Amino acid sequence: MAAGARVVLLGPPGAGKGTQAKLLQDRFGACQISTGDILRKAVAEKNPLGQEASQYISRGALVPDDLIVNMVAARLKEKDCEPGFILDGFPRTIPQAESLDAILQREGIALNAALSVRVPHDVVIERLAGRRTCRNCGSLSHVVFSPPKKAGVCDRCGGELFQRDDDREETVANRLKVYNDQTAPLLDYYRQQGLLKEIDGVGAVDDINARVLAALGGAAK
Ligand code: AMP
């Protein structure tokens, strides 16, 4: 790990964190770490992590902190994270945020910013209902707002698009409750550290990206 963009993205499911994380990754040459993508891959591979995690993911609950923290700590050591990292979906609890601080402190580096993408409840529901995820690269599209050129096929890599089980209505309500109860307190955590930036996450992807870049300002290089 070295100097560069070191950013945490915060926001409810469906806020657009994954989409913005991929754009920031391209822009800053940083690695993107989506804990949800890593876990879904582990579930698909049926490896020990996936077998443990699937029971939590399927009901929209959080996977235990120790599993997640070890997974992120290992990923941060990889070479592509040297220029910086965009964390998408991590941290999600105060203990995870404290563990991240400790990991970075050991490396002698610090976060540049924690960026909160704000989106009202009804917009989140509408986005998640139509959201499709690429089985191969994790890219996101929406059946109405950003349909792929060819139905069911990822524009970025040609992979198969599917609807995540946990994007179905029954699970979404629980994911939003978990966000409010366990993740929203991180806003104050980062506000107190002077790292919190907040942007309006409603609108076109490019407009939101312009807001993200303006909010990051000199914070990420
Ligand atoms: P996401 O793709 O970020 O919405 O994550 C999908 C699911 O993976 C979540 O509903 C959780 O079950 C699990 N998950 C992802 N990231 C974390 C995390 N940082 N801590 C605990 N569970 C997580």
XYZ file of N, CA and C and ligand atoms in Angstrom:
686
model
N 0.842 -1.197 0.000
C 0.000 0.000 0.000
C 0.881 1.252 0.000
N 0.457 2.274 -0.711
C 1.239 3.504 -0.774
C 0.281 4.685 -0.882
N 0.841 5.879 -1.111
C -0.017 7.069 -1.215
C -0.955 6.948 -2.403
N -2.043 7.689 -2.380
C -2.988 7.648 -3.507
C -4.391 7.812 -3.014
N -5.346 7.227 -3.762
C -6.743 7.331 -3.353
C -7.053 6.232 -2.350
N -7.433 6.624 -1.173
C -7.831 5.628 -0.156
C -9.192 6.050 0.373
N -10.200 5.458 -0.220
C -11.557 5.965 -0.015
C -12.492 4.847 0.428
N -13.357 5.178 1.385
C -14.445 4.296 1.798
C -15.743 4.854 1.218
N -16.546 4.005 0.582
C -17.856 4.439 0.091
C -18.933 3.938 1.039
N -19.784 4.840 1.482
C -20.872 4.484 2.387
C -22.215 4.794 1.721
N -23.232 4.068 2.126
C -24.576 4.329 1.593
C -25.383 3.053 1.634
N -26.713 3.171 1.621
C -27.554 1.970 1.698
C -27.385 1.095 0.462
N -27.855 -0.158 0.524
C -27.850 -0.977 -0.690
C -28.613 -0.229 -1.775
N -28.094 -0.259 -3.001
C -28.793 0.423 -4.092
C -28.442 1.897 -4.211
N -27.509 2.380 -3.401
C -27.139 3.803 -3.465
C -26.293 4.109 -4.694
N -25.723 3.076 -5.303
C -24.856 3.287 -6.453
C -23.381 3.209 -6.092
N -23.059 2.662 -4.933
C -21.656 2.570 -4.497
C -20.824 1.747 -5.474
N -21.384 0.608 -5.899
C -20.626 -0.292 -6.783
C -20.289 0.384 -8.108
N -21.265 1.084 -8.663
C -21.056 1.777 -9.943
C -19.994 2.863 -9.788
N -20.104 3.655 -8.726
C -19.128 4.732 -8.520
C -17.752 4.166 -8.170
N -17.734 3.053 -7.443
C -16.444 2.442 -7.083
C -15.684 2.033 -8.342
N -16.403 1.461 -9.320
C -15.733 1.033 -10.554
C -15.192 2.253 -11.311
N -15.955 3.354 -11.324
C -15.490 4.568 -12.012
C -14.263 5.158 -11.298
N -14.274 5.128 -9.975
C -13.126 5.663 -9.220
C -11.892 4.790 -9.415
N -12.134 3.479 -9.490
C -11.028 2.541 -9.715
C -10.337 2.895 -11.033
N -11.141 3.091 -12.087
C -10.571 3.430 -13.396
C -9.841 4.770 -13.319
N -10.433 5.730 -12.656
C -9.883 7.086 -12.631
C -8.576 7.167 -11.846
N -8.517 6.485 -10.699
C -7.354 6.648 -9.821
C -6.362 5.494 -9.925
N -6.689 4.482 -10.740
C -5.782 3.336 -10.834
C -5.693 2.587 -9.512
N -6.721 2.755 -8.682
C -6.731 2.086 -7.371
C -7.415 0.734 -7.523
N -7.281 -0.135 -6.513
C -8.057 -1.371 -6.565
C -9.448 -1.102 -5.993
N -10.419 -1.837 -6.484
C -11.761 -1.746 -5.916
C -11.971 -2.990 -5.069
N -12.350 -2.800 -3.832
C -12.622 -3.964 -2.980
C -14.093 -3.945 -2.620
N -14.857 -4.823 -3.262
C -16.269 -4.973 -2.924
C -16.404 -6.258 -2.117
N -16.695 -6.113 -0.818
C -16.795 -7.313 0.019
C -17.971 -8.182 -0.447
N -19.046 -7.547 -0.929
C -20.184 -8.323 -1.443
C -19.771 -9.177 -2.635
N -18.984 -8.601 -3.571
C -18.529 -9.363 -4.755
C -17.633 -10.536 -4.330
N -16.730 -10.272 -3.380
C -15.807 -11.337 -2.941
C -16.610 -12.472 -2.301
N -17.602 -12.087 -1.487
C -18.411 -13.120 -0.812
C -19.252 -13.905 -1.815
N -19.852 -13.202 -2.788
C -20.680 -13.921 -3.776
C -19.826 -14.908 -4.581
N -18.589 -14.515 -4.881
C -17.691 -15.419 -5.603
C -17.392 -16.652 -4.736
N -17.150 -16.413 -3.452
C -16.857 -17.523 -2.531
C -18.064 -18.460 -2.426
N -19.266 -17.884 -2.425
C -20.484 -18.709 -2.362
C -20.593 -19.549 -3.630
N -20.338 -18.927 -4.784
C -20.441 -19.654 -6.061
C -19.419 -20.780 -6.119
N -18.242 -20.534 -5.558
C -17.180 -21.560 -5.571
C -17.385 -22.620 -4.484
N -18.341 -22.350 -3.590
C -18.638 -23.264 -2.469
C -17.386 -23.530 -1.618
N -16.491 -22.536 -1.524
C -15.323 -22.727 -0.650
C -15.738 -22.484 0.810
N -14.856 -22.747 1.796
C -15.272 -22.656 3.200
C -15.857 -21.280 3.573
N -15.236 -20.218 3.080
C -15.766 -18.881 3.364
C -17.190 -18.747 2.814
N -17.375 -19.205 1.571
C -18.693 -19.116 0.934
C -19.742 -19.927 1.679
N -19.348 -21.120 2.131
C -20.304 -21.971 2.849
C -20.738 -21.315 4.153
N -19.793 -20.652 4.820
C -20.109 -19.967 6.081
C -20.963 -18.712 5.805
N -20.593 -17.979 4.747
C -21.234 -16.677 4.503
C -22.652 -16.794 3.945
N -22.939 -17.864 3.212
C -24.208 -17.891 2.448
C -25.429 -17.811 3.350
N -25.351 -18.394 4.551
C -26.515 -18.354 5.456
C -26.855 -16.921 5.867
N -25.846 -16.051 5.967
C -26.101 -14.652 6.347
C -26.601 -13.862 5.136
N -25.904 -14.044 4.005
C -26.242 -13.260 2.811
C -27.680 -13.517 2.390
N -28.096 -14.788 2.431
C -29.424 -15.130 1.906
C -30.544 -14.475 2.712
N -30.282 -14.132 3.979
C -31.340 -13.456 4.724
C -31.059 -11.962 4.907
N -30.050 -11.456 4.238
C -29.768 -10.014 4.288
C -29.099 -9.589 5.574
N -28.548 -10.554 6.332
C -27.841 -10.221 7.576
C -26.352 -10.008 7.271
N -25.634 -9.453 8.231
C -24.197 -9.237 8.025
C -23.402 -10.487 8.372
N -22.391 -10.741 7.586
C -21.440 -11.832 7.845
C -20.576 -11.378 9.050
N -20.191 -12.302 9.962
C -19.438 -11.889 11.151
C -18.186 -11.070 10.836
N -17.945 -10.082 11.701
C -16.857 -9.122 11.480
C -15.495 -9.783 11.256
N -15.169 -10.835 12.058
C -13.808 -11.375 11.955
C -13.547 -11.976 10.575
N -14.570 -12.641 10.006
C -14.396 -13.218 8.665
C -14.117 -12.118 7.639
N -14.902 -11.041 7.756
C -14.805 -9.949 6.777
C -13.474 -9.220 6.916
N -13.082 -8.946 8.147
C -11.860 -8.162 8.362
C -10.636 -8.925 7.840
N -10.581 -10.237 8.097
C -9.446 -11.027 7.596
C -9.404 -11.026 6.072
N -10.584 -11.122 5.492
C -10.693 -11.149 4.025
C -10.190 -9.823 3.422
N -10.587 -8.705 4.030
C -10.173 -7.393 3.507
C -8.686 -7.163 3.755
N -8.213 -7.572 4.937
C -6.788 -7.367 5.257
C -5.917 -8.084 4.227
N -6.329 -9.315 3.844
C -5.554 -10.084 2.856
C -5.609 -9.395 1.485
N -6.785 -8.917 1.130
C -6.951 -8.288 -0.193
C -6.128 -6.993 -0.296
N -6.066 -6.242 0.806
C -5.332 -4.967 0.787
C -3.838 -5.162 0.558
N -3.346 -6.379 0.845
C -1.899 -6.639 0.678
C -1.539 -6.908 -0.772
N -2.568 -7.110 -1.635
C -2.252 -7.462 -3.025
C -1.710 -6.248 -3.789
N -0.930 -6.572 -4.838
C -0.154 -5.543 -5.522
C -1.020 -4.421 -6.109
N -2.190 -4.806 -6.659
C -3.001 -3.776 -7.318
C -3.587 -2.760 -6.332
N -3.439 -3.019 -5.029
C -3.922 -2.051 -4.030
C -2.825 -1.066 -3.628
N -1.612 -1.252 -4.165
C -0.515 -0.354 -3.793
C -0.804 1.108 -4.136
N -1.384 1.390 -5.336
C -1.658 2.804 -5.649
C -2.825 3.383 -4.861
N -3.564 2.554 -4.142
C -4.715 3.032 -3.381
C -5.859 2.038 -3.475
N -6.963 2.351 -2.800
C -8.084 1.401 -2.805
C -9.408 2.146 -2.647
N -10.433 1.570 -3.240
C -11.797 2.063 -3.080
C -12.567 0.943 -2.389
N -12.994 1.182 -1.173
C -13.715 0.158 -0.416
C -15.215 0.347 -0.609
N -15.848 -0.713 -1.081
C -17.282 -0.649 -1.428
C -17.993 -1.740 -0.629
N -18.763 -1.318 0.384
C -19.463 -2.310 1.208
C -18.691 -2.707 2.453
N -17.614 -2.058 2.712
C -16.791 -2.262 3.912
C -16.178 -0.924 4.296
N -16.137 -0.559 5.548
C -16.704 -1.240 6.706
C -18.224 -1.067 6.773
N -18.860 -1.979 7.490
C -20.319 -1.935 7.633
C -20.735 -1.890 9.097
N -19.774 -1.973 9.995
C -20.055 -1.870 11.435
C -18.918 -1.056 12.058
N -19.175 -0.528 13.257
C -18.115 0.227 13.946
C -16.889 -0.670 14.206
N -17.055 -1.930 14.697
C -15.849 -2.757 14.884
C -15.064 -2.962 13.577
N -15.747 -3.089 12.452
C -15.023 -3.211 11.172
C -14.231 -1.928 10.890
N -14.836 -0.779 11.158
C -14.145 0.503 10.898
C -12.921 0.629 11.806
N -13.064 0.186 13.050
C -11.930 0.264 13.975
C -10.812 -0.685 13.526
N -11.203 -1.858 13.035
C -10.182 -2.800 12.543
C -9.471 -2.226 11.319
N -10.236 -1.580 10.439
C -9.611 -0.971 9.257
C -8.606 0.094 9.688
N -8.987 0.935 10.634
C -8.056 1.966 11.127
C -6.768 1.328 11.632
N -6.927 0.207 12.376
C -5.744 -0.458 12.937
C -4.859 -1.022 11.821
N -5.492 -1.626 10.805
C -4.717 -2.200 9.678
C -3.926 -1.090 8.975
N -4.591 0.028 8.718
C -3.936 1.118 7.988
C -2.832 1.752 8.840
N -3.117 1.863 10.120
C -2.108 2.442 11.018
C -0.825 1.606 11.010
N -1.005 0.278 10.996
C 0.183 -0.605 10.950
C 0.997 -0.360 9.692
N 0.295 0.016 8.596
C 0.988 0.280 7.334
C 1.504 1.714 7.257
N 1.159 2.521 8.255
C 1.593 3.921 8.263
C 0.836 4.787 7.277
N -0.392 4.402 6.949
C -1.199 5.217 6.035
C -2.578 5.470 6.655
N -3.328 6.364 5.995
C -4.657 6.712 6.528
C -5.639 6.890 5.374
N -6.916 6.865 5.707
C -7.932 7.108 4.679
C -7.869 8.563 4.221
N -8.211 8.798 2.941
C -8.338 10.175 2.449
C -9.742 10.698 2.706
N -10.733 9.804 2.574
C -12.122 10.261 2.705
C -13.062 9.085 2.890
N -14.195 9.366 3.561
C -15.319 8.430 3.604
C -16.472 9.158 2.932
N -16.907 8.623 1.807
C -17.896 9.326 0.992
C -19.260 8.660 1.123
N -20.222 9.410 1.616
C -21.566 8.858 1.802
C -22.451 9.253 0.617
N -23.036 8.241 -0.029
C -23.933 8.478 -1.175
C -25.362 8.390 -0.637
N -26.052 9.549 -0.626
C -27.397 9.596 -0.018
C -28.479 9.381 -1.064
N -29.370 8.437 -0.769
C -30.469 8.140 -1.693
C -31.723 7.837 -0.863
N -32.874 8.458 -1.203
C -34.083 8.188 -0.422
C -34.550 6.736 -0.556
N -35.285 6.306 0.454
C -35.762 4.942 0.576
C -36.494 4.439 -0.686
N -37.425 5.239 -1.213
C -38.230 4.757 -2.354
C -37.358 4.561 -3.602
N -36.338 5.394 -3.758
C -35.449 5.256 -4.929
C -34.627 3.965 -4.802
N -34.196 3.667 -3.597
C -33.419 2.450 -3.346
C -34.241 1.215 -3.727
N -35.495 1.194 -3.315
C -36.364 0.044 -3.589
C -36.520 -0.143 -5.103
N -36.749 0.976 -5.804
C -36.946 0.943 -7.253
C -35.671 0.455 -7.962
N -34.529 0.935 -7.471
C -33.257 0.533 -8.105
C -32.964 -0.951 -7.885
N -33.178 -1.426 -6.653
C -32.817 -2.817 -6.359
C -33.728 -3.789 -7.103
N -35.005 -3.406 -7.258
C -35.958 -4.307 -7.923
C -35.539 -4.578 -9.371
N -34.956 -3.573 -10.045
C -34.592 -3.748 -11.462
C -33.114 -4.007 -11.671
N -32.351 -4.103 -10.599
C -30.900 -4.217 -10.725
C -30.500 -5.597 -11.232
N -29.537 -5.627 -12.126
C -28.969 -6.889 -12.593
C -27.453 -6.817 -12.413
N -26.864 -7.946 -12.036
C -25.429 -8.011 -11.716
C -24.759 -8.984 -12.682
N -23.545 -8.642 -13.111
C -22.831 -9.558 -14.009
C -22.190 -10.674 -13.175
N -22.463 -11.901 -13.590
C -21.922 -13.061 -12.879
C -20.390 -13.102 -12.960
N -19.843 -12.493 -14.010
C -18.411 -12.571 -14.238
C -17.634 -11.424 -13.593
N -18.030 -10.155 -13.888
C -17.204 -9.025 -13.410
C -17.893 -8.186 -12.338
N -19.154 -8.508 -12.007
C -19.836 -7.768 -10.933
C -20.407 -6.429 -11.380
N -20.250 -6.054 -12.687
C -20.807 -4.780 -13.165
C -22.319 -4.781 -13.006
N -22.873 -3.567 -12.841
C -24.300 -3.445 -12.560
C -25.034 -2.763 -13.700
N -26.259 -3.196 -13.943
C -27.124 -2.500 -14.890
C -28.527 -2.498 -14.297
N -29.445 -1.842 -14.997
C -30.826 -1.771 -14.497
C -31.761 -1.955 -15.682
N -32.790 -2.782 -15.504
C -33.653 -3.119 -16.642
C -34.329 -1.890 -17.242
N -34.545 -0.836 -16.444
C -35.196 0.376 -16.964
C -34.214 1.541 -17.096
N -33.416 1.809 -16.049
C -32.606 3.033 -16.023
C -31.294 2.934 -16.806
N -30.700 1.746 -16.866
C -29.444 1.608 -17.638
C -29.399 0.210 -18.252
N -30.339 -0.075 -19.187
C -30.399 -1.428 -19.743
C -29.140 -1.754 -20.550
N -28.694 -3.008 -20.539
C -27.530 -3.390 -21.354
C -27.911 -3.340 -22.834
N -26.881 -3.271 -23.702
C -27.161 -3.205 -25.154
C -27.916 -4.450 -25.586
N -27.507 -5.612 -25.021
C -28.189 -6.863 -25.331
C -28.757 -7.435 -24.033
N -30.053 -7.743 -24.046
C -30.708 -8.181 -22.803
C -29.979 -9.372 -22.179
N -29.698 -9.294 -20.903
C -29.109 -10.420 -20.181
C -27.599 -10.549 -20.336
N -26.975 -9.616 -21.120
C -25.525 -9.736 -21.365
C -24.811 -8.470 -20.876
N -23.725 -8.651 -20.127
C -22.969 -7.514 -19.569
C -22.261 -6.718 -20.672
N -22.463 -5.385 -20.688
C -21.799 -4.531 -21.686
C -20.282 -4.528 -21.497
N -19.838 -4.650 -20.255
C -18.404 -4.514 -19.962
C -17.608 -5.746 -20.363
N -18.139 -6.965 -20.083
C -17.315 -8.166 -20.331
C -18.053 -9.283 -21.066
N -19.333 -9.087 -21.371
C -20.078 -10.144 -22.095
C -20.598 -11.244 -21.177
N -20.388 -11.106 -19.865
C -20.858 -12.122 -18.913
C -22.384 -12.136 -18.791
N -22.872 -13.142 -18.076
C -24.330 -13.290 -17.909
C -24.843 -12.365 -16.790
N -25.931 -11.651 -17.068
C -26.537 -10.788 -16.046
C -27.604 -11.570 -15.287
N -27.644 -11.412 -13.972
C -28.658 -12.116 -13.187
C -29.175 -11.227 -12.058
N -30.323 -11.606 -11.511
C -30.829 -10.871 -10.357
C -30.352 -11.561 -9.084
N -29.661 -10.817 -8.223
C -29.207 -11.391 -6.957
C -30.412 -11.805 -6.131
N -30.318 -12.965 -5.481
C -31.412 -13.418 -4.608
C -31.739 -12.361 -3.556
N -30.673 -11.725 -3.030
C -30.938 -10.780 -1.937
C -31.409 -9.418 -2.442
N -31.577 -9.249 -3.762
C -32.219 -8.041 -4.297
C -33.729 -8.242 -4.396
N -34.221 -9.413 -4.042
C -35.673 -9.630 -4.064
C -36.299 -8.927 -2.865
N -37.578 -8.538 -3.070
C -38.252 -7.636 -2.132
C -38.163 -8.083 -0.660
N -38.360 -9.385 -0.437
C -38.420 -9.880 0.941
C -37.113 -9.575 1.692
N -35.985 -9.736 0.997
C -34.684 -9.576 1.660
C -34.265 -8.110 1.734
N -34.718 -7.312 0.747
C -34.308 -5.911 0.690
C -34.716 -5.176 1.970
N -35.934 -5.444 2.461
C -36.411 -4.751 3.669
C -35.453 -5.017 4.825
N -34.992 -6.248 4.960
C -34.071 -6.557 6.052
C -32.707 -5.895 5.844
N -32.241 -5.869 4.588
C -30.941 -5.239 4.325
C -30.982 -3.749 4.692
N -32.121 -3.107 4.403
C -32.225 -1.679 4.723
C -32.263 -1.464 6.239
N -32.933 -2.366 6.939
C -32.983 -2.250 8.406
C -31.565 -2.435 8.987
N -30.874 -3.453 8.463
C -29.500 -3.706 8.927
C -28.621 -2.477 8.655
N -28.820 -1.851 7.496
C -28.033 -0.648 7.179
C -28.287 0.441 8.221
N -29.573 0.706 8.477
C -29.907 1.785 9.425
C -29.375 1.489 10.817
N -29.497 0.231 11.249
C -29.098 -0.120 12.620
C -27.582 -0.191 12.781
N -26.900 -0.833 11.823
C -25.485 -1.172 12.049
C -24.492 -0.337 11.250
N -24.908 0.144 10.065
C -23.938 0.841 9.215
C -24.066 2.358 9.306
N -25.303 2.869 9.422
C -25.475 4.329 9.473
C -24.654 4.988 10.603
N -24.430 4.321 11.762
C -23.583 4.954 12.788
C -22.167 5.293 12.303
N -21.745 4.678 11.190
C -20.403 4.990 10.665
C -20.323 6.428 10.155
N -21.475 7.006 9.808
C -21.444 8.396 9.324
C -20.865 9.295 10.419
N -21.347 9.111 11.645
C -20.819 9.911 12.755
C -19.369 9.567 13.061
N -19.062 8.269 12.940
C -17.699 7.816 13.204
C -16.709 8.582 12.300
N -17.035 8.653 11.010
C -16.114 9.332 10.088
C -16.248 10.859 10.161
N -17.450 11.337 10.513
C -17.620 12.792 10.687
C -16.676 13.273 11.789
N -16.652 12.501 12.874
C -15.791 12.894 14.004
C -14.312 12.885 13.626
N -13.957 12.047 12.649
C -12.545 12.009 12.215
C -12.264 13.077 11.160
N -13.307 13.838 10.781
C -13.139 14.884 9.765
C -13.002 14.320 8.355
N -13.435 13.064 8.152
C -13.242 12.417 6.839
C -14.523 12.360 6.006
N -15.675 12.639 6.622
C -16.942 12.403 5.929
C -17.238 13.458 4.865
N -17.571 12.964 3.651
C -18.076 13.821 2.564
C -19.418 13.240 2.180
N -20.410 14.075 1.933
C -21.739 13.559 1.591
C -22.173 14.098 0.246
N -22.748 13.213 -0.573
C -23.265 13.678 -1.868
C -24.665 13.123 -2.092
N -25.406 13.816 -2.976
C -26.743 13.382 -3.379
C -26.560 12.294 -4.450
N -27.094 11.097 -4.182
C -26.905 9.970 -5.100
C -28.056 9.762 -6.070
N -28.919 10.768 -6.245
C -30.038 10.623 -7.190
C -29.675 11.326 -8.490
N -29.917 10.656 -9.626
C -29.656 11.283 -10.923
C -28.900 10.340 -11.836
N -28.359 10.896 -12.927
C -27.635 10.081 -13.904
C -26.251 9.711 -13.351
N -25.762 8.540 -13.768
C -24.478 8.032 -13.261
C -23.353 9.063 -13.439
N -23.289 9.714 -14.629
C -22.206 10.671 -14.888
C -22.297 11.896 -13.975
N -23.550 12.338 -13.740
C -23.729 13.514 -12.870
C -23.296 13.178 -11.449
N -23.678 11.970 -11.017
C -23.309 11.568 -9.653
C -21.788 11.445 -9.554
N -21.178 10.911 -10.616
C -19.718 10.774 -10.606
C -19.043 12.153 -10.511
N -19.617 13.147 -11.191
C -19.050 14.500 -11.107
C -19.145 15.008 -9.663
N -20.278 14.699 -8.997
C -20.415 15.119 -7.589
C -19.387 14.405 -6.707
N -19.202 13.110 -6.989
C -18.231 12.323 -6.201
C -16.843 12.943 -6.340
N -16.451 13.235 -7.578
C -15.101 13.765 -7.805
C -14.947 15.142 -7.169
N -16.021 15.968 -7.263
C -15.960 17.297 -6.645
C -15.828 17.154 -5.127
N -16.585 16.211 -4.549
C -16.547 16.040 -3.088
C -15.173 15.539 -2.652
N -14.580 14.660 -3.460
C -13.258 14.144 -3.082
C -12.210 15.242 -3.227
N -12.458 16.138 -4.213
C -11.574 17.293 -4.390
C -10.122 16.889 -4.316
N -9.389 17.550 -3.439
C -7.975 17.220 -3.286
C -7.742 16.012 -2.388
N -8.847 15.410 -1.875
C -8.665 14.325 -0.890
C -8.020 13.100 -1.503
N -8.334 12.816 -2.807
C -7.760 11.640 -3.466
C -6.986 12.091 -4.693
N -5.814 11.474 -4.904
C -5.012 11.838 -6.079
C -4.755 10.582 -6.895
P -23.391 -5.991 -0.922
O -23.121 -6.558 -2.276
O -22.342 -5.020 -0.457
O -24.785 -5.427 -0.788
O -23.299 -7.230 0.106
C -24.152 -8.342 -0.014
C -24.200 -9.106 1.301
O -22.889 -9.566 1.650
C -24.640 -8.278 2.517
O -26.056 -8.209 2.629
C -24.001 -9.071 3.661
O -24.718 -10.259 3.931
C -22.666 -9.473 3.047
N -21.627 -8.434 3.276
C -21.005 -7.673 2.336
N -20.112 -6.856 2.894
C -20.162 -7.089 4.226
C -19.495 -6.529 5.355
N -18.583 -5.543 5.223
N -19.805 -7.034 6.583
C -20.696 -8.021 6.749
N -21.381 -8.576 5.732
C -21.122 -8.116 4.475
